[in-house]
Coordinates of C-alpha atoms and ligand atoms in Angstrom, one line a residue:
X1 CA 0.0 0.0 0.0
X2 CA 1.2 3.5 -0.8
X3 CA -0.3 6.4 1.1
X4 CA -0.2 9.6 -0.8
X5 CA -3.0 11.4 1.0
X6 CA -1.2 13.0 3.9
X7 CA -3.2 16.2 3.5
X8 CA -6.3 14.2 4.4
X9 CA -4.7 12.8 7.5
X10 CA -1.4 11.3 8.7
X11 CA -0.5 8.1 10.5
X12 CA 0.0 8.7 14.2
X13 CA 3.7 8.4 15.4
X14 CA 4.3 5.7 18.0
X15 CA 5.9 8.1 20.4
X16 CA 3.0 10.5 20.1
X17 CA 0.7 7.6 20.9
X18 CA 3.0 6.7 23.9
X19 CA 2.6 10.3 25.2
X20 CA -1.2 9.8 25.1
X21 CA -1.6 6.3 26.6
X22 CA -1.0 7.2 30.3
X23 CA -4.1 9.5 30.2
X24 CA -6.2 6.7 28.7
X25 CA -5.1 4.1 31.2
X26 CA -3.8 4.9 34.7
X27 CA -4.0 8.7 34.8
X28 CA -7.7 8.9 33.7
X29 CA -8.7 11.8 36.0
X30 CA -10.9 14.7 35.0
X31 CA -8.7 17.8 34.8
X32 CA -11.4 19.8 36.7
X33 CA -11.4 17.5 39.7
X34 CA -10.0 18.7 43.0
X35 CA -8.1 15.6 43.9
X36 CA -4.8 13.9 43.0
X37 CA -6.3 12.3 39.9
X38 CA -7.6 15.6 38.7
X39 CA -4.3 17.4 39.5
X40 CA -2.4 14.9 37.3
X41 CA -4.7 15.5 34.4
X42 CA -4.7 19.3 34.9
X43 CA -0.9 19.3 35.1
X44 CA -0.7 17.5 31.7
X45 CA -3.0 20.1 30.1
X46 CA -1.1 23.0 31.7
X47 CA 2.3 21.6 30.6
X48 CA 1.0 21.0 27.0
X49 CA -0.4 24.6 26.9
X50 CA 2.9 26.1 28.2
X51 CA 5.0 24.0 25.9
X52 CA 3.0 24.9 22.7
X53 CA 2.9 28.6 23.8
X54 CA 6.7 28.7 24.0
X55 CA 7.0 27.0 20.5
X56 CA 4.5 29.4 18.9
X57 CA 5.8 32.5 20.7
X58 CA 2.6 33.4 22.4
X59 CA 1.1 33.4 25.9
X60 CA -0.5 30.2 27.3
X61 CA -3.7 32.1 28.0
X62 CA -4.0 32.8 24.2
X63 CA -4.4 29.1 23.4
X64 CA -7.5 27.0 23.4
X65 CA -7.6 23.2 23.1
X66 CA -10.5 22.2 20.8
X67 CA -11.6 19.2 18.8
X68 CA -9.7 20.1 15.6
X69 CA -9.3 22.5 12.7
X70 CA -13.0 22.7 12.0
X71 CA -13.9 23.7 15.5
X72 CA -11.0 26.2 15.7
X73 CA -12.1 27.9 12.5
X74 CA -15.8 28.0 13.5
X75 CA -15.0 29.4 16.9
X76 CA -12.7 32.1 15.5
X77 CA -14.9 33.4 12.8
X78 CA -18.2 33.1 14.6
X79 CA -16.8 33.9 18.0
X80 CA -15.1 37.1 16.9
X81 CA -18.0 38.3 14.7
X82 CA -20.7 37.5 17.3
X83 CA -18.7 39.4 19.9
X84 CA -18.6 42.5 17.6
X85 CA -22.3 42.2 16.8
X86 CA -22.3 43.4 13.2
X87 CA -19.9 44.2 10.4
X88 CA -18.3 43.0 7.2
X89 CA -16.4 39.7 7.0
X90 CA -13.7 38.9 4.4
X91 CA -13.1 35.2 3.6
X92 CA -10.9 33.9 0.8
X93 CA -12.8 31.7 -1.7
X94 CA -10.3 28.9 -1.3
X95 CA -10.7 28.4 2.5
X96 CA -11.6 25.0 3.9
X97 CA -15.4 24.4 4.1
X98 CA -15.2 24.9 7.9
X99 CA -14.4 28.6 7.2
X100 CA -16.6 29.0 4.1
X101 CA -19.7 27.5 5.8
X102 CA -19.1 29.4 9.0
X103 CA -19.1 32.6 6.9
X104 CA -22.4 31.6 5.3
X105 CA -23.8 31.0 8.7
X106 CA -22.9 34.5 9.7
X107 CA -24.3 35.9 6.5
X108 CA -27.6 34.2 7.4
X109 CA -27.4 36.1 10.7
X110 CA -27.2 39.4 8.9
X111 CA -23.4 39.9 8.6
X112 CA -22.1 41.1 5.2
X113 CA -19.7 38.6 3.7
X114 CA -17.3 39.0 0.8
X115 CA -15.5 36.0 -0.7
X116 CA -12.1 37.0 -2.2
X117 CA -11.0 35.1 -5.3
X118 CA -7.4 34.0 -5.8
X119 CA -5.4 34.7 -9.0
X120 CA -4.8 31.9 -11.5
X121 CA -2.0 30.5 -9.4
X122 CA -4.2 30.1 -6.4
X123 CA -2.7 33.1 -4.6
X124 CA -4.9 35.6 -2.6
X125 CA -2.9 38.7 -3.3
X126 CA -2.5 41.3 -0.6
X127 CA -3.8 44.0 -3.0
X128 CA -7.1 42.1 -3.4
X129 CA -7.4 41.8 0.3
X130 CA -6.7 45.5 0.8
X131 CA -9.2 46.6 -1.9
X132 CA -11.9 44.4 -0.4
X133 CA -11.6 46.0 3.1
X134 CA -14.4 48.4 4.0
X135 CA -14.9 50.9 6.8
X136 CA -16.8 48.2 8.8
X137 CA -14.7 45.2 8.0
X138 CA -14.1 43.2 11.3
X139 CA -12.6 39.9 10.3
X140 CA -10.5 38.5 7.5
X141 CA -9.7 34.8 6.9
X142 CA -6.9 33.8 4.5
X143 CA -5.4 30.4 5.1
X144 CA -1.6 30.0 5.3
X145 CA -1.6 27.2 2.7
X146 CA -4.4 25.7 0.7
X147 CA -5.3 22.0 1.4
X148 CA -6.0 21.1 -2.2
X149 CA -3.2 22.8 -4.1
X150 CA -0.7 23.4 -1.3
X151 CA -0.3 27.0 -2.5
X152 CA 1.3 29.1 0.3
X153 CA -0.4 32.5 0.8
X154 CA 1.4 35.8 1.5
X155 CA 0.2 35.8 5.1
X156 CA 2.8 38.2 6.4
X157 CA 1.8 41.0 3.9
X158 CA -1.9 40.2 4.4
X159 CA -1.4 40.4 8.2
X160 CA 0.2 43.8 7.9
X161 CA -2.6 45.1 5.8
X162 CA -5.2 43.9 8.3
X163 CA -3.2 45.4 11.1
X164 CA -3.1 48.7 9.3
X165 CA -6.9 48.7 8.8
X166 CA -7.6 47.3 12.3
X167 CA -9.2 44.1 10.9
X168 CA -8.8 40.8 12.9
X169 CA -6.7 38.5 10.7
X170 CA -7.1 34.8 11.0
X171 CA -4.9 32.2 9.3
X172 CA -5.9 28.6 9.1
X173 CA -2.5 26.9 9.5
X174 CA -3.8 23.3 9.4
X175 CA -1.9 22.3 6.3
X176 CA 1.0 24.7 6.6
X177 CA 2.1 23.6 10.1
X178 CA 3.3 20.1 9.0
X179 CA 6.2 21.4 6.9
X180 CA 6.7 25.0 8.0
X181 CA 8.0 26.7 11.1
X182 CA 5.1 28.4 12.8
X183 CA 4.8 31.5 15.0
X184 CA 1.9 33.7 15.8
X185 CA 3.7 37.0 14.9
X186 CA 1.9 37.6 11.6
X187 CA -1.8 37.1 12.7
X188 CA -4.4 37.7 15.4
X189 CA -5.6 34.1 15.3
X190 CA -4.7 30.7 13.9
X191 CA -5.7 27.1 13.9
X192 CA -3.8 23.8 13.9
X193 CA -5.0 20.2 13.8
X194 CA -3.0 17.3 15.4
X195 CA -4.0 14.7 12.9
X196 CA -2.2 16.5 10.0
X197 CA 1.0 16.4 12.2
X198 CA 1.2 12.6 12.9
X199 CA -0.9 13.2 16.0
X200 CA -4.4 12.0 17.0
X201 CA -7.7 12.9 15.3
X202 CA -10.1 15.1 17.3
X203 CA -7.4 17.4 18.7
X204 CA -6.8 20.9 17.6
X205 CA -5.5 24.3 18.7
X206 CA -7.0 27.7 18.5
X207 CA -4.8 30.8 19.1
X208 CA -6.6 34.1 19.7
X209 CA -4.4 37.1 20.5
X210 CA -5.2 38.6 23.9
X211 CA -7.3 41.7 23.8
X212 CA -9.7 40.3 21.2
X213 CA -13.1 39.6 22.5
X214 CA -14.9 36.5 21.2
X215 CA -18.1 34.7 22.1
X216 CA -17.9 31.1 23.1
X217 CA -19.6 28.5 20.9
X218 CA -19.7 25.7 23.5
X219 CA -21.4 26.7 26.8
X220 CA -20.8 24.5 29.8
X221 CA -18.3 24.3 32.6
X222 CA -15.2 26.5 33.1
X223 CA -12.9 24.4 30.9
X224 CA -10.6 26.4 28.7
X225 CA -11.3 29.4 31.0
X226 CA -15.0 29.2 30.2
X227 CA -14.7 29.5 26.5
X228 CA -15.1 25.9 25.6
X229 CA -17.2 23.8 28.0
X230 CA -16.8 20.0 28.1
X231 CA -14.5 17.6 29.9
X232 CA -11.0 18.1 28.4
X233 CA -9.7 15.2 26.3
X234 CA -6.5 15.0 28.2
X235 CA -5.0 12.3 26.1
X236 CA -5.7 14.2 22.9
X237 CA -4.1 17.3 24.4
X238 CA -1.0 15.3 25.3
X239 CA -0.9 13.9 21.8
X240 CA -1.3 17.3 20.2
X241 CA 1.5 18.7 22.3
X242 CA 3.8 15.8 21.5
X243 CA 3.0 16.1 17.8
X244 CA 3.5 19.9 17.6
X245 CA 6.8 19.5 19.5
X246 CA 8.1 16.8 17.2
X247 CA 7.0 18.8 14.1
X248 CA 8.9 21.9 15.2
X249 CA 12.0 19.8 16.1
X250 CA 12.3 17.8 12.9
X251 CA 10.6 20.1 10.5
X252 CA 13.4 21.4 8.3
X253 CA 14.9 17.9 7.6
X254 CA 11.6 16.3 7.1
X255 CA 10.3 19.0 4.8
X256 CA 13.4 18.7 2.6
X257 CA 13.0 15.0 2.4
X258 CA 9.3 15.3 1.5
X259 CA 10.1 18.0 -1.1
X260 CA 12.7 15.7 -2.8
X261 CA 10.3 12.8 -3.1
X262 CA 7.4 15.0 -4.3
X263 CA 9.5 16.9 -6.8
X264 CA 10.8 13.6 -8.2
X265 CA 7.2 12.4 -8.6
X266 CA 5.9 15.7 -10.2
X267 CA 8.9 16.0 -12.6
X268 CA 8.4 12.4 -13.8
X269 CA 4.6 12.8 -14.2
X270 CA 4.8 16.0 -16.1
X271 CA 7.6 14.7 -18.3
X272 CA 6.4 11.1 -18.9
X273 CA 2.6 11.6 -19.1
X274 CA 1.6 14.1 -21.9
X275 CA -1.1 16.7 -21.4
X276 CA -0.8 16.9 -17.6
X277 CA -0.8 20.2 -15.7
X278 CA 0.3 21.2 -12.2
X279 CA -2.4 23.3 -10.6
X280 CA -1.3 26.2 -8.5
X281 CA 1.8 28.3 -8.8
X282 CA 4.2 30.4 -6.8
X283 CA 5.2 28.9 -3.5
X284 CA 3.7 25.4 -2.9
X285 CA 4.0 23.3 0.2
X286 CA 6.8 20.6 0.0
X287 CA 4.1 18.0 0.4
X288 CA 1.3 18.8 -2.1
X289 CA 0.9 18.3 -5.8
X290 CA -2.4 18.9 -7.6
X291 CA -2.3 17.6 -11.1
X292 CA -4.9 17.5 -13.9
X293 CA -4.8 14.7 -16.5
X294 CA -6.5 15.9 -19.7
X295 CA -9.2 13.5 -20.9
X296 CA -9.5 11.8 -17.5
X297 CA -12.0 12.1 -14.7
X298 CA -10.0 12.6 -11.5
X299 CA -12.4 10.3 -9.6
X300 CA -11.7 7.5 -12.1
X301 CA -7.9 8.0 -11.6
X302 CA -8.4 7.8 -7.9
X303 CA -10.5 4.6 -8.0
X304 CA -8.0 2.9 -10.4
X305 CA -5.1 3.9 -8.2
X306 CA -7.0 2.6 -5.1
X307 CA -7.4 -0.8 -6.8
X308 CA -3.6 -0.8 -7.1
X309 CA -3.2 0.0 -3.4
X310 CA -2.3 3.7 -3.9
X311 CA -4.3 6.2 -1.9
X312 CA -4.8 9.8 -3.3
X313 CA -7.7 12.2 -3.3
X314 CA -9.6 14.7 -5.5
X315 CA -10.8 18.1 -4.3
X316 CA -14.3 17.3 -5.2
X317 CA -16.8 16.9 -2.4
X318 CA -19.8 14.6 -2.4
X319 CA -23.0 16.1 -1.0
X320 CA -26.5 14.7 -1.3
X321 CA -25.2 12.0 -3.7
X322 CA -23.8 14.5 -6.2
X323 CA -20.2 15.2 -6.8
X324 CA -19.4 18.9 -6.6
X325 CA -16.4 20.2 -8.5
X326 CA -13.5 21.6 -6.4
X327 CA -14.4 25.1 -5.2
X328 CA -10.7 25.9 -5.0
X329 CA -9.7 25.1 -8.5
X330 CA -12.9 26.7 -9.8
X331 CA -12.2 29.9 -7.9
X332 CA -8.7 29.9 -9.6
X333 CA -10.6 30.2 -12.9
X334 CA -9.5 26.8 -14.2
X335 CA -11.8 25.3 -16.9
X336 CA -14.4 22.7 -15.8
X337 CA -12.5 20.0 -17.7
X338 CA -9.3 20.8 -15.9
X339 CA -11.1 20.9 -12.5
X340 CA -12.8 17.6 -13.2
X341 CA -9.5 15.9 -14.2
X342 CA -7.6 17.0 -11.0
X343 CA -6.0 14.6 -8.5
X344 CA -4.3 15.6 -5.3
X345 CA -1.1 13.8 -4.3
X346 CA 0.1 14.7 -0.8
X347 CA 3.4 13.3 0.5
X348 CA 4.5 12.7 4.0
X349 CA 7.6 11.8 6.0
X350 CA 7.1 8.1 5.4
X351 CA 7.0 8.2 1.6
X352 CA 10.1 7.1 -0.4
X353 CA 11.5 7.7 -3.8
X354 CA 10.6 4.1 -4.8
X355 CA 7.0 4.7 -3.8
X356 CA 6.9 7.8 -5.9
X357 CA 8.3 5.7 -8.9
X358 CA 5.7 3.0 -8.3
X359 CA 2.9 5.6 -8.3
X360 CA 4.3 7.1 -11.6
X361 CA 4.3 3.8 -13.3
X362 CA 0.8 3.0 -12.1
X363 CA -0.4 6.4 -13.3
X364 CA 1.1 6.0 -16.7
X365 CA -0.9 2.8 -17.2
X366 CA -4.1 4.1 -15.7
X367 CA -4.1 7.5 -17.6
X368 CA -3.4 5.8 -20.9
X369 CA -6.1 3.2 -20.4
X370 CA -8.7 5.9 -19.4
X371 CA -7.7 8.0 -22.4
X372 CA -8.1 5.1 -24.8
X373 CA -11.7 4.4 -23.8
Ligands
PMP1 N1 -8.5 23.5 7.5 C1 -7.8 22.9 6.6 C2 -7.0 23.7 5.6 C3 -7.9 21.5 6.5 O1 -7.2 20.9 5.5 C4 -8.7 20.8 7.4 C5 -8.8 19.2 7.3 N2 -9.0 18.7 6.0 C6 -9.4 21.5 8.3 C7 -9.3 22.8 8.4 C8 -10.3 20.8 9.3 O2 -9.5 20.1 10.3 P1 -10.1 18.9 11.2 O3 -10.1 17.7 10.3 O4 -9.1 18.8 12.3 O5 -11.4 19.3 11.6

């Protein structure tokens, strides 16, 4: 089996799992309890928060443990906007559905929402952001790197523009964090998800710079300082912290290794299979390659690769039994044929050059078969 879908999720590292197990077995206490069991759990959460704060360069009180990227994005957009009460929201058209749908929810509640389109490379330019800002703009979401194309966004410049106009700038860093050093300097809020970093599913992190008011989405006890009720998943927090720590420590070497394998794959595909196109331009994550195969349906390429034990994905989403074309590639202005024929290959630290070669050989066969039908 060859796993080339690391953007969807990654395999948990065994030492990350080891960091979680004590809180699933012996140290099972509730972090809110006022006895020794509770204190052990609370200490684990406190240590995780302090450790991650140090790595990201923020204060521990600015971090919230949540269930993943989806909850972090929902909480940021809805929480900040609801606290303001009214205003204009800017969201890039290539955001993850957790951000796009949150913006639509806010539009239904009377907020004005503008979706900003990328250029043909999949980049949201700082100029487009600046020209979309209005007098009453309160929130802007432009992700650090796109999950379908891997295109890295000019977040530093966008952050500066938002700061100048006093707009809260939120960067979804869920895909970016696996292969890039992260700090909170450039934004007012960000999200991370552990399962994209060889950590557990159902564990995420939300950073909100202090001084920014936001409404909680989950009411309950005083967990997460009252902003997110519900018994803390201590094992998940321990896993998230271990995964973030490992990612930061080994990032540069791993990113280089991943880039080499991915580039070898992409160069071979573009050279050896005619009429193929890399989607997205400028700076792209070391891990991602979104490629269109003229004359093929991306879904068919995916199914044929799956039969050969190779896992990839397409950007299309199934809803109500219908397959919707990728909103990301469509927003980039690619033709419907090019969008339909796109396949996402996402590499991780376990992939090897020989796996890349095997995938190329399989693709050559599959694409030529599909094209001959
Ligand atoms: N944002 C991006 C860019 C993502 O790729 C994903 C996961 N596909 C999410 C948010 C949602 O993260 P989670 O799966 O942890 O809810």
